[in-house]
Each structure stands twice: as C-alpha cells, then as structure tokens.
Amino acid sequence: MSKVLHAVVLAAVLAALAGCSGDPEVREPDPTPSPAGTAGATVPAKPPQLGEDSEEGAAAHVYYWIDLLNYAASTGDAEDLLALSERCKECREFASSARDLGEAERPTRDTWTVDDLAVQERDDSTDVTVGITLLGGEQSEVVFQLTEEAPYAITGLARYDS
Amino acid sequence: MRRVLLLTAGSVIFFPMPAGAGVDVVPDALNPNVQIEATREPTPSSGDHSSSSHPSGSAPVVPEEPSVCAVQAPSIGADAGPPTFVCAPGSPGAPGGRGEDGEVTEADLRRAVAEVPMPRLQARVQPAGRTLVNVPTILYAEPHILRRTVTLLGFEVDVEARPVRYMWHHGDGSSRATGSAGAPYPSKDVTHTYSRVADAVQVRVDTGWDVRFRVDGGDWTDLGEQLVSAGPATSLAVDEAAPVLTAP
C-alpha cells in the first residue's frame, strides 16, 4: 500500500479507538439549551404560549422569531421566518441575510442567544425588549415592536443603545 | 518529509470539518449592532416611538412598568424544547440591566444554579410489575453524570451533576437511603422485602446530586449544597405466594 493509504488507515483506526476513550458514564447531551436544540437540524417547535393573548404570548412570539432566525442561519431555510416577518422590514432583512449566508459562514450554534426579555404594553404597540448575546460573545439589546394585542404580529425591530 | 504524529491515550484525530463547523463569530449580516442603527435609550417614559418602520405619527406613550419575563430553565436531561415564560412587572427602567446597577455576584450565580432542575431517575424494580411478599425485591436506578451548558443571568454556565445518594421510597410507608444505585438481577445490592399484600404500591427513588459549575470556561466551583430530584413513580403489585403442588 502507498504511504498515503497507510496514513488513512491508521487515522481511521485511531479515530475509532478514540471513540472508546473517556469515562463511559459521561453522557454529553446536545450542546446549548437554547433555541434550535440540535443546532438547526430540525425546524424549531412552536413555543406552547404562542398565540396567547398575554405578555407571555408576546414573549413567546419573539422567542419563536429568534429561534427561527438561528435555524435559518444554520440551515438556510427561512420560510417560516419570513412568514413571521411579513410586517417588519428589518426582520425581513435579517431573514434574507440568514437565508443567503455562504456555506462557510453558517454557524452550527445559535446566532442569537436570549439572555433576558421584557414586555411593555403601550397604547399602539407591544414592545418586547430582548437582551441577546451574539455568537462570539458580543452583546446587543433589541426591541421587537408587535401589534398592541393578539393575534400578535411583529411590525418593527430596533436597537437600543444602552 | 516524514511527519510524525504524537499521540497520547485518548487522542482524537480531527478530520477536515465541513464548512461552517468552526464558525464561532456572528456573521456581520446578522449582527444587530452592525445592521441596525441605535434609536433611543430604553426608558419607559421616553417620548416618541421612533423605530424606522413604525407607522406614521408617534402616539402618546403612557409610561408603564415593563414586565420582565423569565424563561423557565430547561430541565437537564429532558428534550430541550421551546421554553415557557412567566412575566411579572419588573423594576421600572431598562430591562436586563446588564452591567448597569448591581453586578451579578457569585451568590446570585449559586442561587441560579441551585434552581436548575435535576434529572429524575426512574426506580427499576425486579420482578417488574408484580412481586411477592417475604422475598427480596430488587431495586435499582440507572445513574449517569450529566453536563449541560445553560445561560444564567447573562453568563454561559457549564453545570455538571453527579448522582451520589439515593432515597428509595418503597410505597409501603418505608424508605431507605443508599449511596449505591443498585444493580439489576442477579445483584442483590439494593432490595426491599414487602410484608403486606397490596394492589399497587408506588415505588420511587429520590436522587441527591452533587453539582459543580463553571462560568465562561473558568474553574469548576462546587455548588456546596446537594440538589434533590424526586423520581417518577413505578407501580408495583405485591402478591401472596400461592403454594403449588407438583407431582412427585
């Protein structure tokens, strides 16, 4: 066999053996508990409170959007995200950007991680402010503007400068 | 040129990964700090609502307290589905309060870690479903060490939980604590002998977990308190042994 083939066989054997190392009791679950679960492998499930006419419903709506954004960034599938962004120009821009990322740019972990979330009901809108940590550690604070009551629709996305 | 690979026990060889697997920085196109110009400070009594896609006109804002919504921590070991929220009026002012007043202390982190739900171990019984009085019924659990990364108070926290204590509730009013999780037949490590017949007793094991955590990849810190999870019940019928006559 050629030297290259030797190296490949050796590598394959060692890789197989490497799988046996370590404490057999340790079970590492899928990384991160946040949105897309297994890094975008499956379409995000709808949060149980989606559709509720309540602050929790507004929070769930926004969380779902972020979940779908992470999923779109990892997989390029932005169909549900765009559907949720119909009335929000900035949201559609993020959706298209997520959809159009180059293969080498697609993250396997969540792009936006929700740290904290607050809902404020106003006369003409429901504002959901979200503190997020971006992939890489940078932080940001964004506010989603929703319709003032259920059924909620996102009508705007802005950023705070705190 | 000959390349020499130095391998130690447990080495893993990394093959070239598919594109995207090493991406650990937010793409500019998805970075709100880059893509969206900041509008205003987050105070509830601020004036007009000037987000760029807001419908024309700025309606008068009634200054109200924002409600802070807590994401219910996903249960370690359960499928990480979407969370549920509980919203309650928070302190007036900016939600999040990241780095503004009050730093997050270690005590805050410990409290948050202590609230992470521990896995619930199912008590296994042999014989399953039906057992007899006056014979040892085997009990065991299937413990495992779990590691999970959760976001607590804005920090990425690795949590590791090890089961160390098992409190067996036999369902007949008695219970017993062990350091061992027992083992299936033929082991008689953890057993209980029922003395009364019953249609259904509910057997369960409560598990005590030693927990340690580390923040942003720093050193591991022991939580210092044992967290306990109550296991789901396993139903068991207890029968009288009926003598069986066989031909000699």
mmCIF file of C-alpha atoms in Angstrom:
data_model
loop_
_atom_site.group_PDB
_atom_site.id
_atom_site.type_symbol
_atom_site.label_atom_id
_atom_site.label_comp_id
_atom_site.label_asym_id
_atom_site.label_seq_id
_atom_site.Cartn_x
_atom_site.Cartn_y
_atom_site.Cartn_z
ATOM 1 C CA MET A 1 0.000 0.000 0.000
ATOM 2 C CA SER A 2 1.133 3.552 -0.581
ATOM 3 C CA LYS A 3 2.198 5.755 2.270
ATOM 4 C CA VAL A 4 -0.927 7.864 1.933
ATOM 5 C CA LEU A 5 -3.170 4.858 2.233
ATOM 6 C CA HIS A 6 -1.239 3.708 5.301
ATOM 7 C CA ALA A 7 -1.835 7.065 6.896
ATOM 8 C CA VAL A 8 -5.545 6.981 6.098
ATOM 9 C CA VAL A 9 -5.980 3.502 7.522
ATOM 10 C CA LEU A 10 -4.023 4.419 10.625
ATOM 11 C CA ALA A 11 -6.076 7.544 11.064
ATOM 12 C CA ALA A 12 -9.323 5.633 10.702
ATOM 13 C CA VAL A 13 -8.273 3.030 13.261
ATOM 14 C CA LEU A 14 -7.146 5.668 15.720
ATOM 15 C CA ALA A 15 -10.319 7.655 15.273
ATOM 16 C CA ALA A 16 -12.362 4.544 16.012
ATOM 17 C CA LEU A 17 -10.289 3.836 19.117
ATOM 18 C CA ALA A 18 -10.524 7.420 20.255
ATOM 19 C CA GLY A 19 -14.261 6.992 20.482
ATOM 20 C CA CYS A 20 -13.707 4.426 23.232
ATOM 21 C CA SER A 21 -11.677 6.684 25.454
ATOM 22 C CA GLY A 22 -13.032 8.592 28.379
ATOM 23 C CA ASP A 23 -15.439 7.831 31.175
ATOM 24 C CA PRO A 24 -18.119 5.578 29.761
ATOM 25 C CA GLU A 25 -20.605 7.021 32.208
ATOM 26 C CA VAL A 26 -20.399 10.535 30.891
ATOM 27 C CA ARG A 27 -23.178 11.386 28.539
ATOM 28 C CA GLU A 28 -22.817 14.713 26.771
ATOM 29 C CA PRO A 29 -26.177 15.948 25.643
ATOM 30 C CA ASP A 30 -26.624 18.251 22.696
ATOM 31 C CA PRO A 31 -24.788 21.498 23.315
ATOM 32 C CA THR A 32 -26.726 24.550 24.448
ATOM 33 C CA PRO A 33 -30.218 24.525 25.829
ATOM 34 C CA SER A 34 -31.328 27.485 23.763
ATOM 35 C CA PRO A 35 -33.465 27.743 20.658
ATOM 36 C CA ALA A 36 -32.692 25.399 17.869
ATOM 37 C CA GLY A 37 -31.756 22.469 20.105
ATOM 38 C CA THR A 38 -29.594 20.380 17.853
ATOM 39 C CA ALA A 39 -28.040 23.340 16.062
ATOM 40 C CA GLY A 40 -30.611 23.779 13.353
ATOM 41 C CA ALA A 41 -31.114 20.151 12.450
ATOM 42 C CA THR A 42 -34.878 20.319 12.957
ATOM 43 C CA VAL A 43 -37.404 23.048 12.391
ATOM 44 C CA PRO A 44 -37.963 24.819 15.718
ATOM 45 C CA ALA A 45 -41.080 23.794 17.598
ATOM 46 C CA LYS A 46 -43.654 26.479 18.310
ATOM 47 C CA PRO A 47 -43.493 27.660 21.899
ATOM 48 C CA PRO A 48 -46.508 26.464 23.877
ATOM 49 C CA GLN A 49 -47.682 30.017 24.609
ATOM 50 C CA LEU A 50 -47.624 31.218 21.007
ATOM 51 C CA GLY A 51 -50.975 32.737 20.198
ATOM 52 C CA GLU A 52 -51.810 33.556 23.814
ATOM 53 C CA ASP A 53 -53.305 36.974 24.318
ATOM 54 C CA SER A 54 -50.926 37.906 27.098
ATOM 55 C CA GLU A 55 -47.461 39.235 27.804
ATOM 56 C CA GLU A 56 -46.287 35.645 27.798
ATOM 57 C CA GLY A 57 -47.765 35.249 24.328
ATOM 58 C CA ALA A 58 -45.848 38.287 23.088
ATOM 59 C CA ALA A 59 -42.658 36.947 24.684
ATOM 60 C CA ALA A 60 -43.208 33.552 23.077
ATOM 61 C CA HIS A 61 -43.814 35.178 19.692
ATOM 62 C CA VAL A 62 -40.493 36.977 19.818
ATOM 63 C CA TYR A 63 -38.677 33.946 21.156
ATOM 64 C CA TYR A 64 -40.044 31.925 18.248
ATOM 65 C CA TRP A 65 -38.785 34.517 15.771
ATOM 66 C CA ILE A 66 -35.286 34.333 17.249
ATOM 67 C CA ASP A 67 -35.467 30.546 17.254
ATOM 68 C CA LEU A 68 -36.343 30.622 13.565
ATOM 69 C CA LEU A 69 -33.546 33.112 12.863
ATOM 70 C CA ASN A 70 -30.988 30.777 14.404
ATOM 71 C CA TYR A 71 -32.443 27.916 12.429
ATOM 72 C CA ALA A 72 -32.343 29.907 9.184
ATOM 73 C CA ALA A 73 -28.737 30.944 9.764
ATOM 74 C CA SER A 74 -27.689 27.331 10.293
ATOM 75 C CA THR A 75 -29.701 25.750 7.524
ATOM 76 C CA GLY A 76 -30.711 28.402 5.001
ATOM 77 C CA ASP A 77 -34.388 27.581 5.498
ATOM 78 C CA ALA A 78 -36.046 30.947 6.186
ATOM 79 C CA GLU A 79 -39.562 30.105 5.060
ATOM 80 C CA ASP A 80 -41.272 30.229 8.460
ATOM 81 C CA LEU A 81 -39.096 33.161 9.494
ATOM 82 C CA LEU A 82 -40.173 35.225 6.506
ATOM 83 C CA ALA A 83 -43.798 34.323 7.143
ATOM 84 C CA LEU A 84 -43.448 35.670 10.677
ATOM 85 C CA SER A 85 -41.750 38.820 9.383
ATOM 86 C CA GLU A 86 -44.346 39.915 6.885
ATOM 87 C CA ARG A 87 -45.000 43.279 8.511
ATOM 88 C CA CYS A 88 -41.493 44.025 9.702
ATOM 89 C CA LYS A 89 -38.949 45.376 7.251
ATOM 90 C CA GLU A 90 -35.870 44.889 9.444
ATOM 91 C CA CYS A 91 -36.989 41.374 10.291
ATOM 92 C CA ARG A 92 -37.221 40.523 6.593
ATOM 93 C CA GLU A 93 -33.731 41.888 6.062
ATOM 94 C CA PHE A 94 -32.334 39.640 8.764
ATOM 95 C CA ALA A 95 -34.312 36.757 7.341
ATOM 96 C CA SER A 96 -32.879 37.215 3.870
ATOM 97 C CA SER A 97 -29.387 37.602 5.268
ATOM 98 C CA ALA A 98 -29.759 34.377 7.217
ATOM 99 C CA ARG A 99 -31.058 32.599 4.165
ATOM 100 C CA ASP A 100 -28.295 33.916 1.940
ATOM 101 C CA LEU A 101 -25.257 33.208 4.103
ATOM 102 C CA GLY A 102 -22.463 31.425 2.331
ATOM 103 C CA GLU A 103 -21.874 27.814 3.309
ATOM 104 C CA ALA A 104 -18.641 28.693 5.098
ATOM 105 C CA GLU A 105 -20.444 31.332 7.150
ATOM 106 C CA ARG A 106 -23.241 29.180 8.516
ATOM 107 C CA PRO A 107 -22.975 28.801 12.278
ATOM 108 C CA THR A 108 -23.743 25.463 13.900
ATOM 109 C CA ARG A 109 -24.594 27.073 17.202
ATOM 110 C CA ASP A 110 -27.184 29.736 17.936
ATOM 111 C CA THR A 111 -26.520 33.106 16.368
ATOM 112 C CA TRP A 112 -28.656 34.996 18.886
ATOM 113 C CA THR A 113 -28.990 33.705 22.444
ATOM 114 C CA VAL A 114 -31.720 35.254 24.572
ATOM 115 C CA ASP A 115 -30.439 36.461 27.943
ATOM 116 C CA ASP A 116 -33.345 38.463 29.179
ATOM 117 C CA LEU A 117 -36.677 39.622 27.913
ATOM 118 C CA ALA A 118 -39.221 42.225 28.952
ATOM 119 C CA VAL A 119 -42.617 43.125 27.597
ATOM 120 C CA GLN A 120 -44.169 46.550 27.693
ATOM 121 C CA GLU A 121 -47.700 47.110 26.531
ATOM 122 C CA ARG A 122 -48.272 50.526 25.047
ATOM 123 C CA ASP A 123 -51.273 52.234 23.509
ATOM 124 C CA ASP A 124 -50.420 51.357 19.960
ATOM 125 C CA SER A 125 -47.930 48.550 20.223
ATOM 126 C CA THR A 126 -46.487 45.856 22.398
ATOM 127 C CA ASP A 127 -42.754 46.230 22.836
ATOM 128 C CA VAL A 128 -40.620 43.242 23.619
ATOM 129 C CA THR A 129 -37.095 44.165 24.621
ATOM 130 C CA VAL A 130 -34.568 41.384 24.442
ATOM 131 C CA GLY A 131 -31.008 41.323 25.709
ATOM 132 C CA ILE A 132 -29.090 38.968 23.461
ATOM 133 C CA THR A 133 -25.627 37.505 23.323
ATOM 134 C CA LEU A 134 -24.370 37.084 19.798
ATOM 135 C CA LEU A 135 -22.285 34.160 18.622
ATOM 136 C CA GLY A 136 -18.787 35.104 19.690
ATOM 137 C CA GLY A 137 -19.829 36.859 22.886
ATOM 138 C CA GLU A 138 -20.788 40.337 21.721
ATOM 139 C CA GLN A 139 -23.976 41.615 23.283
ATOM 140 C CA SER A 140 -26.843 43.619 21.976
ATOM 141 C CA GLU A 141 -30.216 44.859 23.070
ATOM 142 C CA VAL A 142 -33.030 44.873 20.565
ATOM 143 C CA VAL A 143 -36.682 45.708 20.772
ATOM 144 C CA PHE A 144 -39.362 44.000 18.759
ATOM 145 C CA GLN A 145 -42.439 46.040 18.144
ATOM 146 C CA LEU A 146 -45.577 43.941 17.992
ATOM 147 C CA THR A 147 -49.221 44.783 17.393
ATOM 148 C CA GLU A 148 -50.883 46.055 20.542
ATOM 149 C CA GLU A 149 -52.889 42.885 21.078
ATOM 150 C CA ALA A 150 -53.174 39.286 19.953
ATOM 151 C CA PRO A 151 -53.012 37.836 17.405
ATOM 152 C CA TYR A 152 -49.549 39.356 17.531
ATOM 153 C CA ALA A 153 -47.540 40.318 14.511
ATOM 154 C CA ILE A 154 -44.103 41.852 14.565
ATOM 155 C CA THR A 155 -44.187 45.286 12.993
ATOM 156 C CA GLY A 156 -40.678 46.546 13.705
ATOM 157 C CA LEU A 157 -37.256 45.741 15.040
ATOM 158 C CA ALA A 158 -34.972 48.363 16.556
ATOM 159 C CA ARG A 159 -31.853 48.501 18.636
ATOM 160 C CA TYR A 160 -31.220 50.235 21.909
ATOM 161 C CA ASP A 161 -28.002 51.938 22.732
ATOM 162 C CA SER A 162 -27.638 51.441 26.474
ATOM 163 C CA MET B 1 9.445 14.763 4.505
ATOM 164 C CA ARG B 2 8.118 12.476 7.108
ATOM 165 C CA ARG B 3 5.571 13.850 9.506
ATOM 166 C CA VAL B 4 5.416 12.271 12.917
ATOM 167 C CA LEU B 5 2.099 12.278 14.741
ATOM 168 C CA LEU B 6 2.495 12.341 18.518
ATOM 169 C CA LEU B 7 -0.416 10.552 20.065
ATOM 170 C CA THR B 8 -1.256 10.068 23.699
ATOM 171 C CA ALA B 9 -4.016 7.920 25.110
ATOM 172 C CA GLY B 10 -7.350 9.387 24.272
ATOM 173 C CA SER B 11 -6.143 11.471 21.350
ATOM 174 C CA VAL B 12 -8.678 12.246 18.754
ATOM 175 C CA ILE B 13 -7.808 12.959 15.194
ATOM 176 C CA PHE B 14 -9.731 15.796 13.627
ATOM 177 C CA PHE B 15 -10.550 15.345 10.022
ATOM 178 C CA PRO B 16 -11.185 18.441 7.949
ATOM 179 C CA MET B 17 -14.602 19.611 9.120
ATOM 180 C CA PRO B 18 -17.433 20.570 6.822
ATOM 181 C CA ALA B 19 -17.751 24.280 6.170
ATOM 182 C CA GLY B 20 -19.445 26.186 8.974
ATOM 183 C CA ALA B 21 -18.497 23.836 11.762
ATOM 184 C CA GLY B 22 -15.819 26.180 13.048
ATOM 185 C CA VAL B 23 -17.827 29.406 12.740
ATOM 186 C CA ASP B 24 -17.915 30.987 16.155
ATOM 187 C CA VAL B 25 -18.411 34.646 15.384
ATOM 188 C CA VAL B 26 -21.709 36.223 14.390
ATOM 189 C CA PRO B 27 -21.806 36.981 10.671
ATOM 190 C CA ASP B 28 -21.967 40.748 10.158
ATOM 191 C CA ALA B 29 -25.192 40.394 8.237
ATOM 192 C CA LEU B 30 -26.875 39.011 11.364
ATOM 193 C CA ASN B 31 -25.302 41.370 13.873
ATOM 194 C CA PRO B 32 -27.855 43.951 15.053
ATOM 195 C CA ASN B 33 -25.015 46.160 16.330
ATOM 196 C CA VAL B 34 -23.816 46.408 12.755
ATOM 197 C CA GLN B 35 -27.063 46.307 10.851
ATOM 198 C CA ILE B 36 -29.392 48.486 12.904
ATOM 199 C CA GLU B 37 -28.685 52.000 13.993
ATOM 200 C CA ALA B 38 -29.474 52.513 17.650
ATOM 201 C CA THR B 39 -32.601 54.531 18.263
ATOM 202 C CA ARG B 40 -33.139 55.505 21.838
ATOM 203 C CA GLU B 41 -32.335 54.742 25.450
ATOM 204 C CA PRO B 42 -34.552 52.110 26.990
ATOM 205 C CA THR B 43 -36.629 54.096 29.468
ATOM 206 C CA PRO B 44 -40.358 53.559 29.788
ATOM 207 C CA SER B 45 -41.204 57.224 29.942
ATOM 208 C CA SER B 46 -39.352 58.251 26.817
ATOM 209 C CA GLY B 47 -41.180 60.208 24.195
ATOM 210 C CA ASP B 48 -41.968 59.152 20.733
ATOM 211 C CA HIS B 49 -41.610 55.732 19.424
ATOM 212 C CA SER B 50 -39.304 56.356 16.539
ATOM 213 C CA SER B 51 -38.483 52.967 15.135
ATOM 214 C CA SER B 52 -37.895 53.074 11.431
ATOM 215 C CA SER B 53 -40.843 51.000 10.426
ATOM 216 C CA HIS B 54 -43.305 52.453 12.869
ATOM 217 C CA PRO B 55 -46.498 53.597 11.186
ATOM 218 C CA SER B 56 -46.609 57.320 10.626
ATOM 219 C CA GLY B 57 -47.073 59.522 13.643
ATOM 220 C CA SER B 58 -45.933 58.977 17.192
ATOM 221 C CA ALA B 59 -48.718 58.132 19.551
ATOM 222 C CA PRO B 60 -48.521 59.487 23.104
ATOM 223 C CA VAL B 61 -46.821 56.979 25.339
ATOM 224 C CA VAL B 62 -48.329 56.078 28.653
ATOM 225 C CA PRO B 63 -45.382 55.434 30.939
ATOM 226 C CA GLU B 64 -45.944 51.957 32.329
ATOM 227 C CA GLU B 65 -43.765 49.484 34.061
ATOM 228 C CA PRO B 66 -42.318 46.904 31.695
ATOM 229 C CA SER B 67 -42.891 43.311 32.707
ATOM 230 C CA VAL B 68 -39.794 41.202 32.979
ATOM 231 C CA CYS B 69 -40.323 37.740 31.549
ATOM 232 C CA ALA B 70 -38.400 34.825 32.949
ATOM 233 C CA VAL B 71 -37.525 31.949 30.698
ATOM 234 C CA GLN B 72 -38.225 28.789 32.610
ATOM 235 C CA ALA B 73 -34.934 26.904 32.760
ATOM 236 C CA PRO B 74 -34.993 23.787 30.612
ATOM 237 C CA SER B 75 -34.821 20.641 32.654
ATOM 238 C CA ILE B 76 -31.449 18.945 32.454
ATOM 239 C CA GLY B 77 -31.910 15.638 30.721
ATOM 240 C CA ALA B 78 -35.250 16.483 29.142
ATOM 241 C CA ASP B 79 -35.577 17.333 25.483
ATOM 242 C CA ALA B 80 -34.656 20.977 25.056
ATOM 243 C CA GLY B 81 -37.965 22.186 23.628
ATOM 244 C CA PRO B 82 -39.051 25.809 23.480
ATOM 245 C CA PRO B 83 -39.463 27.303 26.954
ATOM 246 C CA THR B 84 -42.484 28.789 28.629
ATOM 247 C CA PHE B 85 -42.463 32.283 30.069
ATOM 248 C CA VAL B 86 -43.683 33.925 33.204
ATOM 249 C CA CYS B 87 -43.957 37.695 33.029
ATOM 250 C CA ALA B 88 -44.301 39.946 36.038
ATOM 251 C CA PRO B 89 -43.926 43.705 36.485
ATOM 252 C CA GLY B 90 -40.254 44.389 36.953
ATOM 253 C CA SER B 91 -38.486 47.356 38.407
ATOM 254 C CA PRO B 92 -39.035 50.468 36.352
ATOM 255 C CA GLY B 93 -36.243 51.199 33.946
ATOM 256 C CA ALA B 94 -34.272 49.231 31.464
ATOM 257 C CA PRO B 95 -34.912 45.533 31.354
ATOM 258 C CA GLY B 96 -31.848 43.374 31.614
ATOM 259 C CA GLY B 97 -29.791 45.954 33.420
ATOM 260 C CA ARG B 98 -26.688 44.454 32.039
ATOM 261 C CA GLY B 99 -23.739 45.966 33.839
ATOM 262 C CA GLU B 100 -25.704 48.984 34.967
ATOM 263 C CA ASP B 101 -26.556 48.778 38.627
ATOM 264 C CA GLY B 102 -25.615 45.766 40.582
ATOM 265 C CA GLU B 103 -23.113 43.292 39.345
ATOM 266 C CA VAL B 104 -24.003 39.657 39.376
ATOM 267 C CA THR B 105 -22.372 38.126 42.415
ATOM 268 C CA GLU B 106 -21.278 34.568 42.967
ATOM 269 C CA ALA B 107 -24.181 34.215 45.385
ATOM 270 C CA ASP B 108 -26.568 35.161 42.574
ATOM 271 C CA LEU B 109 -24.984 32.558 40.337
ATOM 272 C CA ARG B 110 -25.156 29.881 43.009
ATOM 273 C CA ARG B 111 -28.812 30.634 43.546
ATOM 274 C CA ALA B 112 -29.436 30.387 39.832
ATOM 275 C CA VAL B 113 -27.524 27.101 39.535
ATOM 276 C CA ALA B 114 -29.419 25.678 42.506
ATOM 277 C CA GLU B 115 -32.642 26.338 40.663
ATOM 278 C CA VAL B 116 -31.690 24.309 37.621
ATOM 279 C CA PRO B 117 -33.904 21.227 37.774
ATOM 280 C CA MET B 118 -32.054 17.959 38.291
ATOM 281 C CA PRO B 119 -32.829 14.836 36.266
ATOM 282 C CA ARG B 120 -35.380 12.468 37.739
ATOM 283 C CA LEU B 121 -34.291 8.838 37.862
ATOM 284 C CA GLN B 122 -36.862 6.126 37.395
ATOM 285 C CA ALA B 123 -36.810 3.411 40.041
ATOM 286 C CA ARG B 124 -36.439 -0.006 38.419
ATOM 287 C CA VAL B 125 -37.995 -2.978 40.144
ATOM 288 C CA GLN B 126 -37.358 -6.660 39.633
ATOM 289 C CA PRO B 127 -39.544 -8.571 39.243
ATOM 290 C CA ALA B 128 -41.289 -5.782 37.375
ATOM 291 C CA GLY B 129 -44.996 -5.150 37.791
ATOM 292 C CA ARG B 130 -45.716 -7.871 40.336
ATOM 293 C CA THR B 131 -43.664 -9.171 43.222
ATOM 294 C CA LEU B 132 -44.222 -11.414 46.212
ATOM 295 C CA VAL B 133 -44.298 -10.808 49.924
ATOM 296 C CA ASN B 134 -41.429 -12.066 52.036
ATOM 297 C CA VAL B 135 -38.928 -12.256 49.206
ATOM 298 C CA PRO B 136 -36.343 -9.575 48.423
ATOM 299 C CA THR B 137 -37.493 -7.333 45.611
ATOM 300 C CA ILE B 138 -34.581 -5.865 43.693
ATOM 301 C CA LEU B 139 -34.427 -2.113 43.254
ATOM 302 C CA TYR B 140 -32.031 -0.155 41.132
ATOM 303 C CA ALA B 141 -31.636 3.088 39.221
ATOM 304 C CA GLU B 142 -29.619 3.941 36.133
ATOM 305 C CA PRO B 143 -27.475 6.858 37.118
ATOM 306 C CA HIS B 144 -25.392 8.951 34.785
ATOM 307 C CA ILE B 145 -23.348 12.101 35.046
ATOM 308 C CA LEU B 146 -24.850 14.902 33.092
ATOM 309 C CA ARG B 147 -23.192 18.015 31.789
ATOM 310 C CA ARG B 148 -25.212 20.848 30.438
ATOM 311 C CA THR B 149 -24.466 24.402 29.386
ATOM 312 C CA VAL B 150 -27.117 26.907 30.358
ATOM 313 C CA THR B 151 -27.300 30.666 30.179
ATOM 314 C CA LEU B 152 -27.867 32.071 33.651
ATOM 315 C CA LEU B 153 -28.020 35.779 34.366
ATOM 316 C CA GLY B 154 -26.326 36.508 31.059
ATOM 317 C CA PHE B 155 -23.410 34.144 31.630
ATOM 318 C CA GLU B 156 -22.690 30.875 29.916
ATOM 319 C CA VAL B 157 -22.525 28.364 32.735
ATOM 320 C CA ASP B 158 -21.450 24.734 32.444
ATOM 321 C CA VAL B 159 -23.237 22.649 35.042
ATOM 322 C CA GLU B 160 -22.185 19.124 35.972
ATOM 323 C CA ALA B 161 -24.388 16.952 38.146
ATOM 324 C CA ARG B 162 -23.344 13.643 39.685
ATOM 325 C CA PRO B 163 -25.855 11.407 41.492
ATOM 326 C CA VAL B 164 -24.420 10.433 44.886
ATOM 327 C CA ARG B 165 -27.343 9.489 47.122
ATOM 328 C CA TYR B 166 -30.500 7.551 46.582
ATOM 329 C CA MET B 167 -33.560 7.650 48.796
ATOM 330 C CA TRP B 168 -35.786 4.715 47.997
ATOM 331 C CA HIS B 169 -39.445 5.048 48.829
ATOM 332 C CA HIS B 170 -40.904 1.560 48.748
ATOM 333 C CA GLY B 171 -44.512 2.613 48.645
ATOM 334 C CA ASP B 172 -45.462 0.742 51.794
ATOM 335 C CA GLY B 173 -44.510 3.537 54.166
ATOM 336 C CA SER B 174 -40.869 2.549 54.491
ATOM 337 C CA SER B 175 -37.855 4.062 52.850
ATOM 338 C CA ARG B 176 -34.121 3.674 52.830
ATOM 339 C CA ALA B 177 -31.157 5.756 51.792
ATOM 340 C CA THR B 178 -28.162 4.323 49.992
ATOM 341 C CA GLY B 179 -25.041 5.589 48.323
ATOM 342 C CA SER B 180 -25.399 2.914 45.692
ATOM 343 C CA ALA B 181 -27.784 2.953 42.782
ATOM 344 C CA GLY B 182 -28.260 -0.780 42.997
ATOM 345 C CA ALA B 183 -27.956 -3.148 40.081
ATOM 346 C CA PRO B 184 -30.235 -5.496 38.158
ATOM 347 C CA TYR B 185 -30.636 -9.199 38.878
ATOM 348 C CA PRO B 186 -28.697 -11.229 39.895
ATOM 349 C CA SER B 187 -27.288 -8.459 42.075
ATOM 350 C CA LYS B 188 -28.995 -8.043 45.424
ATOM 351 C CA ASP B 189 -27.322 -4.746 46.156
ATOM 352 C CA VAL B 190 -30.467 -2.784 46.993
ATOM 353 C CA THR B 191 -33.564 -4.753 47.878
ATOM 354 C CA HIS B 192 -36.736 -4.452 49.895
ATOM 355 C CA THR B 193 -38.915 -7.194 51.274
ATOM 356 C CA TYR B 194 -42.604 -6.430 51.369
ATOM 357 C CA SER B 195 -44.561 -7.920 54.211
ATOM 358 C CA ARG B 196 -48.079 -6.983 53.163
ATOM 359 C CA VAL B 197 -50.046 -7.680 50.055
ATOM 360 C CA ALA B 198 -51.035 -4.644 48.002
ATOM 361 C CA ASP B 199 -52.807 -3.965 44.736
ATOM 362 C CA ALA B 200 -50.349 -1.276 43.804
ATOM 363 C CA VAL B 201 -47.576 0.401 45.730
ATOM 364 C CA GLN B 202 -45.818 3.376 44.218
ATOM 365 C CA VAL B 203 -42.078 2.900 44.308
ATOM 366 C CA ARG B 204 -39.814 5.832 43.625
ATOM 367 C CA VAL B 205 -36.254 6.939 44.188
ATOM 368 C CA ASP B 206 -35.292 10.481 45.087
ATOM 369 C CA THR B 207 -31.801 11.285 43.920
ATOM 370 C CA GLY B 208 -29.294 13.571 45.594
ATOM 371 C CA TRP B 209 -26.956 15.307 43.157
ATOM 372 C CA ASP B 210 -23.545 16.792 43.746
ATOM 373 C CA VAL B 211 -23.332 19.775 41.464
ATOM 374 C CA ARG B 212 -20.461 21.845 40.282
ATOM 375 C CA PHE B 213 -20.405 24.662 37.787
ATOM 376 C CA ARG B 214 -18.044 26.923 35.919
ATOM 377 C CA VAL B 215 -18.647 30.281 34.344
ATOM 378 C CA ASP B 216 -17.426 31.176 30.876
ATOM 379 C CA GLY B 217 -14.952 28.300 30.891
ATOM 380 C CA GLY B 218 -13.291 29.254 34.192
ATOM 381 C CA ASP B 219 -12.513 26.940 37.102
ATOM 382 C CA TRP B 220 -15.080 24.481 38.390
ATOM 383 C CA THR B 221 -16.804 25.538 41.603
ATOM 384 C CA ASP B 222 -18.722 23.155 43.838
ATOM 385 C CA LEU B 223 -22.254 24.288 44.475
ATOM 386 C CA GLY B 224 -21.912 23.184 48.092
ATOM 387 C CA GLU B 225 -25.466 22.015 48.518
ATOM 388 C CA GLN B 226 -26.877 18.727 47.346
ATOM 389 C CA LEU B 227 -29.788 19.130 44.983
ATOM 390 C CA VAL B 228 -32.539 16.564 45.137
ATOM 391 C CA SER B 229 -34.924 15.398 42.453
ATOM 392 C CA ALA B 230 -37.944 13.194 43.129
ATOM 393 C CA GLY B 231 -38.198 10.321 40.706
ATOM 394 C CA PRO B 232 -41.350 9.315 38.887
ATOM 395 C CA ALA B 233 -43.330 6.524 40.488
ATOM 396 C CA THR B 234 -43.133 2.905 39.414
ATOM 397 C CA SER B 235 -46.242 0.939 40.209
ATOM 398 C CA LEU B 236 -45.876 -2.495 41.757
ATOM 399 C CA ALA B 237 -48.371 -5.118 42.893
ATOM 400 C CA VAL B 238 -47.441 -7.260 45.884
ATOM 401 C CA ASP B 239 -48.911 -10.748 45.958
ATOM 402 C CA GLU B 240 -49.038 -13.630 48.388
ATOM 403 C CA ALA B 241 -47.093 -16.624 47.114
ATOM 404 C CA ALA B 242 -49.512 -19.425 46.383
ATOM 405 C CA PRO B 243 -48.220 -22.879 47.127
ATOM 406 C CA VAL B 244 -48.077 -25.001 44.036
ATOM 407 C CA LEU B 245 -48.310 -28.731 44.345
ATOM 408 C CA THR B 246 -46.406 -30.699 41.816
ATOM 409 C CA ALA B 247 -46.438 -34.352 41.210
ATOM 410 C CA PRO B 248 -43.543 -36.082 42.940
#
